[in-house]
XYZ file of C-alpha atoms in Angstrom:
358
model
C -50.799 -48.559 -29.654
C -53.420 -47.759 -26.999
C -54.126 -44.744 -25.449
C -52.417 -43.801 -21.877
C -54.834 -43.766 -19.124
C -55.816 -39.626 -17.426
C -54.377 -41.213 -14.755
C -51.283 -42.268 -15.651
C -50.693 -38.497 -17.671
C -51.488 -37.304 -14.190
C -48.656 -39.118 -12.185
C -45.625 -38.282 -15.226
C -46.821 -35.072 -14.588
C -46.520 -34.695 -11.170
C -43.581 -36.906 -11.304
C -42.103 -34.478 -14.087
C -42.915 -31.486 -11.846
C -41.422 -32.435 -8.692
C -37.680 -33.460 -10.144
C -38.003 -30.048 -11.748
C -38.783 -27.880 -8.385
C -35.907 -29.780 -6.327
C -33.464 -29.305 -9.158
C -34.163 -25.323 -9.110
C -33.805 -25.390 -5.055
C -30.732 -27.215 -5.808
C -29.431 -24.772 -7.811
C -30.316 -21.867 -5.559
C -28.512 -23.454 -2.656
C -25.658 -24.031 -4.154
C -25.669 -20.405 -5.646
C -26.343 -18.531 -1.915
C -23.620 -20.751 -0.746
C -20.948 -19.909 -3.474
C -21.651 -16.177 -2.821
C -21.472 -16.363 0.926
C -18.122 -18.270 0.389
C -17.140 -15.670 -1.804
C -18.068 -12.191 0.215
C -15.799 -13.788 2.764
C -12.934 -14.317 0.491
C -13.040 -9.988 -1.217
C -9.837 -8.633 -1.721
C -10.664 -5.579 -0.609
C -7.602 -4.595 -2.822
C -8.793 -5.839 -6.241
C -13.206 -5.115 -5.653
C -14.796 -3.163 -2.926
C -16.461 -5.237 -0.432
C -20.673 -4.520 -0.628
C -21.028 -3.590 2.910
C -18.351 -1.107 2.606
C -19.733 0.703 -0.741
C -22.977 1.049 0.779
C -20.842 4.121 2.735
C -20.332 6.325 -0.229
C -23.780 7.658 0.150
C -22.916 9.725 3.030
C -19.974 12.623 3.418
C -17.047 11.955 4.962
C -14.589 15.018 4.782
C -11.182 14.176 5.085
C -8.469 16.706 6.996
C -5.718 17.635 4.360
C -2.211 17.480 5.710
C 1.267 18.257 4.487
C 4.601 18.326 6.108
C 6.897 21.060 5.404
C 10.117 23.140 6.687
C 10.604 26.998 6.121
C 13.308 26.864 3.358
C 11.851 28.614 0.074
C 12.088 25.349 -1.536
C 9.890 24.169 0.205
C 7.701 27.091 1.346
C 6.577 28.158 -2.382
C 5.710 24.477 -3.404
C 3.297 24.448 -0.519
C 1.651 27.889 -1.538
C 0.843 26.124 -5.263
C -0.754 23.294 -3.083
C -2.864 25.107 -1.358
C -4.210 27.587 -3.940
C -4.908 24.537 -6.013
C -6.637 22.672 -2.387
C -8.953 26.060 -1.929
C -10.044 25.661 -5.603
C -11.037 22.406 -5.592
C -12.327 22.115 -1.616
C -15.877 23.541 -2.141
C -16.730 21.997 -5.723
C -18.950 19.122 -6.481
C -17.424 16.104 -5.728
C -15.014 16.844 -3.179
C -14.960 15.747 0.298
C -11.980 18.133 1.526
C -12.045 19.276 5.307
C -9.604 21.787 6.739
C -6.416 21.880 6.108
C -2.621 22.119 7.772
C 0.502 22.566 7.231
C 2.879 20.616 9.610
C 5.630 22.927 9.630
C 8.437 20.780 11.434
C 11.236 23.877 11.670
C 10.824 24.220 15.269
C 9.434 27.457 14.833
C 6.663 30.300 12.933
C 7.461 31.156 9.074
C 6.107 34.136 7.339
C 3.403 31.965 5.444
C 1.335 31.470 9.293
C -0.972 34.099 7.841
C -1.741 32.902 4.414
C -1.554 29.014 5.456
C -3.127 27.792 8.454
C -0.264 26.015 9.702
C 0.949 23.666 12.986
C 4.215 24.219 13.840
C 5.901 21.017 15.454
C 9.453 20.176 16.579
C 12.344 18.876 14.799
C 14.272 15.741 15.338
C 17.178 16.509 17.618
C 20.314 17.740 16.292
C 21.808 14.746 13.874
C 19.403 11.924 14.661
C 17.548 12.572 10.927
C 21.580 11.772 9.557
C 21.082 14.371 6.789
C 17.825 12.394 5.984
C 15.310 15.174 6.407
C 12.428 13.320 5.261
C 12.931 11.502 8.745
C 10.929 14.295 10.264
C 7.895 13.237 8.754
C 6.775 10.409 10.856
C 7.892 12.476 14.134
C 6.091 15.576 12.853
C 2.800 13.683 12.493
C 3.287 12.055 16.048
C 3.464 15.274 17.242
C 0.386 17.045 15.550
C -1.855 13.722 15.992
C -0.744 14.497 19.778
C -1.465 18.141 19.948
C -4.015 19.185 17.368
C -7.585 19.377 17.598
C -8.513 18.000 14.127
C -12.192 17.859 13.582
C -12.481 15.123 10.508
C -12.455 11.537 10.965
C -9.747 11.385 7.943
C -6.690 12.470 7.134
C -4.772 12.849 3.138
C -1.520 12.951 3.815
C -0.048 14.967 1.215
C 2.765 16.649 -0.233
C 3.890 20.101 -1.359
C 4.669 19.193 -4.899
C 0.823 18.007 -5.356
C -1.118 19.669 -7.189
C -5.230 18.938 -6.794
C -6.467 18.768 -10.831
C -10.046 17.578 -9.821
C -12.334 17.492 -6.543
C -11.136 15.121 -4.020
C -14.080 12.351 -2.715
C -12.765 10.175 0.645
C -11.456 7.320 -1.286
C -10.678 5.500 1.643
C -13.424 2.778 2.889
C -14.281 2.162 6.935
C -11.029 0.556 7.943
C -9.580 0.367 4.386
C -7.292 3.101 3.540
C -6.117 4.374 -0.034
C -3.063 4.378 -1.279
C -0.976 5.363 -4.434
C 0.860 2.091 -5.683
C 4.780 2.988 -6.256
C 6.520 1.071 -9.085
C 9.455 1.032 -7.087
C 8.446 -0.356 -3.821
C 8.989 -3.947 -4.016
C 8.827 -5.251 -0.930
C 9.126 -8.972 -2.220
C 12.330 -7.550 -3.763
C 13.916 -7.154 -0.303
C 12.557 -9.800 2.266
C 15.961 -10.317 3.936
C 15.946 -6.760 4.681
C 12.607 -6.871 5.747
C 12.660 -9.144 7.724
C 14.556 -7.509 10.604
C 11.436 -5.133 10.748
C 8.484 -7.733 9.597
C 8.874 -10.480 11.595
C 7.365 -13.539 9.822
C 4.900 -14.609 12.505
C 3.497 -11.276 10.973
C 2.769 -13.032 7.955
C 4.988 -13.282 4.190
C 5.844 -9.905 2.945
C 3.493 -9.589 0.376
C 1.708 -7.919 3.221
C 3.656 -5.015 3.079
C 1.610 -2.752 0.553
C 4.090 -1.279 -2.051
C 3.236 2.178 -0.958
C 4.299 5.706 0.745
C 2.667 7.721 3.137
C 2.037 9.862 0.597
C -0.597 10.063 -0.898
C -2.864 8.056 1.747
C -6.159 8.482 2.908
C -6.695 7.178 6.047
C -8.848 7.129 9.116
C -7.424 9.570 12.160
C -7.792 6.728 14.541
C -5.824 4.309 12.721
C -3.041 6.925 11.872
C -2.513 7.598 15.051
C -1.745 3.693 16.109
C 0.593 3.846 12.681
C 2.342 7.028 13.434
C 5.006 6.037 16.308
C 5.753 2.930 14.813
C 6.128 4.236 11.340
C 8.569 6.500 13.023
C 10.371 4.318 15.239
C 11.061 1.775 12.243
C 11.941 4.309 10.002
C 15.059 5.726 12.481
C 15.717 1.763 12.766
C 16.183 1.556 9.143
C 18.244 4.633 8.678
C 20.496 3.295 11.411
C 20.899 -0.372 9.327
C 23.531 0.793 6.911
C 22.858 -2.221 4.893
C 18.948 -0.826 4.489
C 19.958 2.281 4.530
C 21.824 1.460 1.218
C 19.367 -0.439 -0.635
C 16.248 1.920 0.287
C 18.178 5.275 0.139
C 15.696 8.262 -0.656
C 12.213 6.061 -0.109
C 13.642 4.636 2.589
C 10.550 6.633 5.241
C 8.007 5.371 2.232
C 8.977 1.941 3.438
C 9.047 2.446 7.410
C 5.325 3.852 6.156
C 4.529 0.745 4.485
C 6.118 -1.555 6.924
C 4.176 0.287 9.738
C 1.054 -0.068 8.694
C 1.505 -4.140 7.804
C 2.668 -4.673 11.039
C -0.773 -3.171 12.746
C -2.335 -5.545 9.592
C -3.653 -2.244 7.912
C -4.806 -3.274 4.091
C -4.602 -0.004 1.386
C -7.361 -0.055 -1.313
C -4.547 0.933 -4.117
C -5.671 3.595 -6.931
C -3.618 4.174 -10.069
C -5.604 7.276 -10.551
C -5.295 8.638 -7.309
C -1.753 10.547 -9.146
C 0.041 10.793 -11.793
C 3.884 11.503 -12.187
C 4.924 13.447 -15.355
C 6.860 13.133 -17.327
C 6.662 9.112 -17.260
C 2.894 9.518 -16.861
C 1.774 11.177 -20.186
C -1.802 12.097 -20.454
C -4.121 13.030 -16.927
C -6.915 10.567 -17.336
C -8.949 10.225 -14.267
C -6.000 11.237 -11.664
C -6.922 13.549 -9.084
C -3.459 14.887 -8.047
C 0.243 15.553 -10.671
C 2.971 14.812 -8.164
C 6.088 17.167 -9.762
C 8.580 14.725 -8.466
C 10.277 14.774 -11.562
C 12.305 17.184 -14.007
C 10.708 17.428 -17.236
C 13.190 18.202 -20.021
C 12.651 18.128 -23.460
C 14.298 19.468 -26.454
C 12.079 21.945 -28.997
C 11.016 18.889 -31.113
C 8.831 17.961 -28.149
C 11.212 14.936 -27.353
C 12.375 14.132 -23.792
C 15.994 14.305 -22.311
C 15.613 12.978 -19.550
C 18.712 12.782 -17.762
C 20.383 16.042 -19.395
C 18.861 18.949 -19.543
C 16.820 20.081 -22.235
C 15.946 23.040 -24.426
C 12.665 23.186 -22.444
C 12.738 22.051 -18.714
C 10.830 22.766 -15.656
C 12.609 21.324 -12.569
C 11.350 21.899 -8.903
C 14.834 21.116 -8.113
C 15.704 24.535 -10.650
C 14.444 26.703 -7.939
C 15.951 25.550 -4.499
C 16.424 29.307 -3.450
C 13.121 30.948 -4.286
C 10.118 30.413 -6.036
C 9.936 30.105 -10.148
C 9.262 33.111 -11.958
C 4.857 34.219 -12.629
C 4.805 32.646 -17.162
C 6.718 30.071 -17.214
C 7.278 29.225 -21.129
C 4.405 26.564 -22.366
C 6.465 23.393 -23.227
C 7.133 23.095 -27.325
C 4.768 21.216 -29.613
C 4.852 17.287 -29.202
C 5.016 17.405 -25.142
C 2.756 15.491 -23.118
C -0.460 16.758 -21.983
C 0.407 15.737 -18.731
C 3.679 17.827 -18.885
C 1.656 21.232 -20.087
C -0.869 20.865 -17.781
C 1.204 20.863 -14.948
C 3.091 24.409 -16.258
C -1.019 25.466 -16.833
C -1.673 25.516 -13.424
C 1.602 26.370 -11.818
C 1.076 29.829 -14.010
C -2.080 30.247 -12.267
C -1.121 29.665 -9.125
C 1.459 31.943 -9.447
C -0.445 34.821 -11.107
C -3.235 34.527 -8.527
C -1.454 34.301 -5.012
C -0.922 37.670 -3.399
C 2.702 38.750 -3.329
C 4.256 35.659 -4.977
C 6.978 37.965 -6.396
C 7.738 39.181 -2.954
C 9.719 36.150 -3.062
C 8.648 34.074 0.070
């Protein structure tokens, strides 16, 4: 065999070179024009769009509201929330602004002084049909109306939550964040629905299977939300067929539907709460939501549905607040479960005149 001419090594070479550098800009077009494709399609439920994450680099305090009446039931959960709120407002991490209590009684409690507190009328006479959660959507028209809030955010909250870590705005831009509720299925009821989500709004799936509570949400958007949250709620209570199947979370749908029909997206966070005592150990949750009676016999096993050897039951003090030391739950009981009694103890040991009995 001869030898190959300089030449001809020269032109494979270039030759070689060439298929090489349009293959790599091939490859890099096709790349940028996958991700483009891609930042368009971001579920801002399941990742974060990158424009919007760029955000978390500056503070955004967020107004903390809750809705309450004046009945002790009510009045001593919201003292626990706030103690817990001032503890965990100024710590690292936490992007708590003021906070309110939208006290929907009609009139001024003896907690004015030790909560700052807005007080707002009730719905008239019969209209909430025994329903009293009904006043929550008119209570927040009314102090979105009326209030001077200073934050560009709003949590709406609860009285039986209880802060366990520094709140951050979890909310992004025009994405608020929501708590995902096992048992709001929208897709579960779509000929209900219907009558309230229209389907040139789009399939149901739309409707975010969420509350009001806990939400994180911009003011401005709220306010759009509000009425119609309200007015669909009252049109649900009046539906006795929706009125049956919803029953007690019937407002966290009229919430839910509200906010689909203005085509508000939640960013939904596990962790934003936990429930005891189906939710057993605290993990990364910010809030314990005491929804829930918490039985358990002295083996450390739960009851639930009778009532146990060891129990601690919002529901066990409708007339005034729980004693200051409750008894620590036995051996075996979720840490969840004793964590909650942990900080109701402290609460009540470290608020001025709980045992006055307000």
């Amino acid at each position: 065999m001869g030898r190959a001419s300089p030449l001809l090594l020269i032109l494979a070479a270039l030759a070689s070179f060439l298929l090489t550098y349009n293959l790599v800009i091939l490859v890099i077009q096709n790349r940028f024009k996958v991700e483009r494709v891609s930042s368009r399609l971001t579920d801002p439920v399941i990742q974060m769009p990158t424009d919007l994450k760029r955000s978390e680099q500056s503070r955004r305090p967020f107004h903390v509201a809750v809705t309450a009446t004046d009945a002790p039931y009510s009045k001593w959960q919201c003292r626990i929330m706030y103690y817990w709120y001032k503890n965990m407002r100024d710590k690292d991490g936490s992007e708590m602004g003021g906070f309110t209590r939208i006290l929907h009684s009609g009139r001024p409690d003896n907690l004015m002084d030790e909560i700052p507190t807005f007080v707002v009328d009730p719905l008239p006479a019969g209209m909430d049909q025994g329903y009293i959660v009904l006043n929550r959507p008119w209570a927040f028209v009314q102090w979105l109306e009326k209030a001077t809030i200073e934050e560009d955010y709003i949590l709406m909250a609860e009285p039986d939550h209880i802060f366990v870590k520094p709140l951050p705005n979890l909310a992004r831009e025009s994405y608020p964040t929501g708590f995902p509720f096992f048992y709001i299925k929208p897709s579960e009821h779509e000929k209900l629905l219907r009558r309230f989500f229209p389907e040139e709004k789009g399939p149901v799936t739309n409707i975010d299977p969420i509350g009001n509570s806990p939400v994180i949400i911009q003011k401005s958007q709220l306010e759009k939300i509000a009425p119609t949250w309200m007015n669909v709620s009252l049109r649900m209570k009046d539906d006795k067929e929706t009125d049956k199947a919803f029953g007690w979370v019937l407002e966290m749908y009229g919430y839910a539907v509200a906010s689909a029909l203005h085509g508000v997206q939640h960013i939904l966070r596990k962790d934003f709460m936990i429930q005891p005592p189906w939710d057993l150990k605290l993990g990364n949750t910010y809030i314990i939501h005491y929804t829930y009676g918490c039985d358990y016999s002295l083996k450390g096993e739960l009851t639930y549905g009778q009532i146990g050897e060891w129990r601690f039951d919002k529901r066990s003090y409708l007339r005034g607040p729980p004693p200051k030391n409750l008894s620590f739950p036995p051996p075996g009981v979720p840490e969840s479960v004793v964590t909650l009694v942990k900080m109701v103890n402290q609460a009540t040991a470290n608020i001025p005149g709980w045992d006055d009995g307000r």
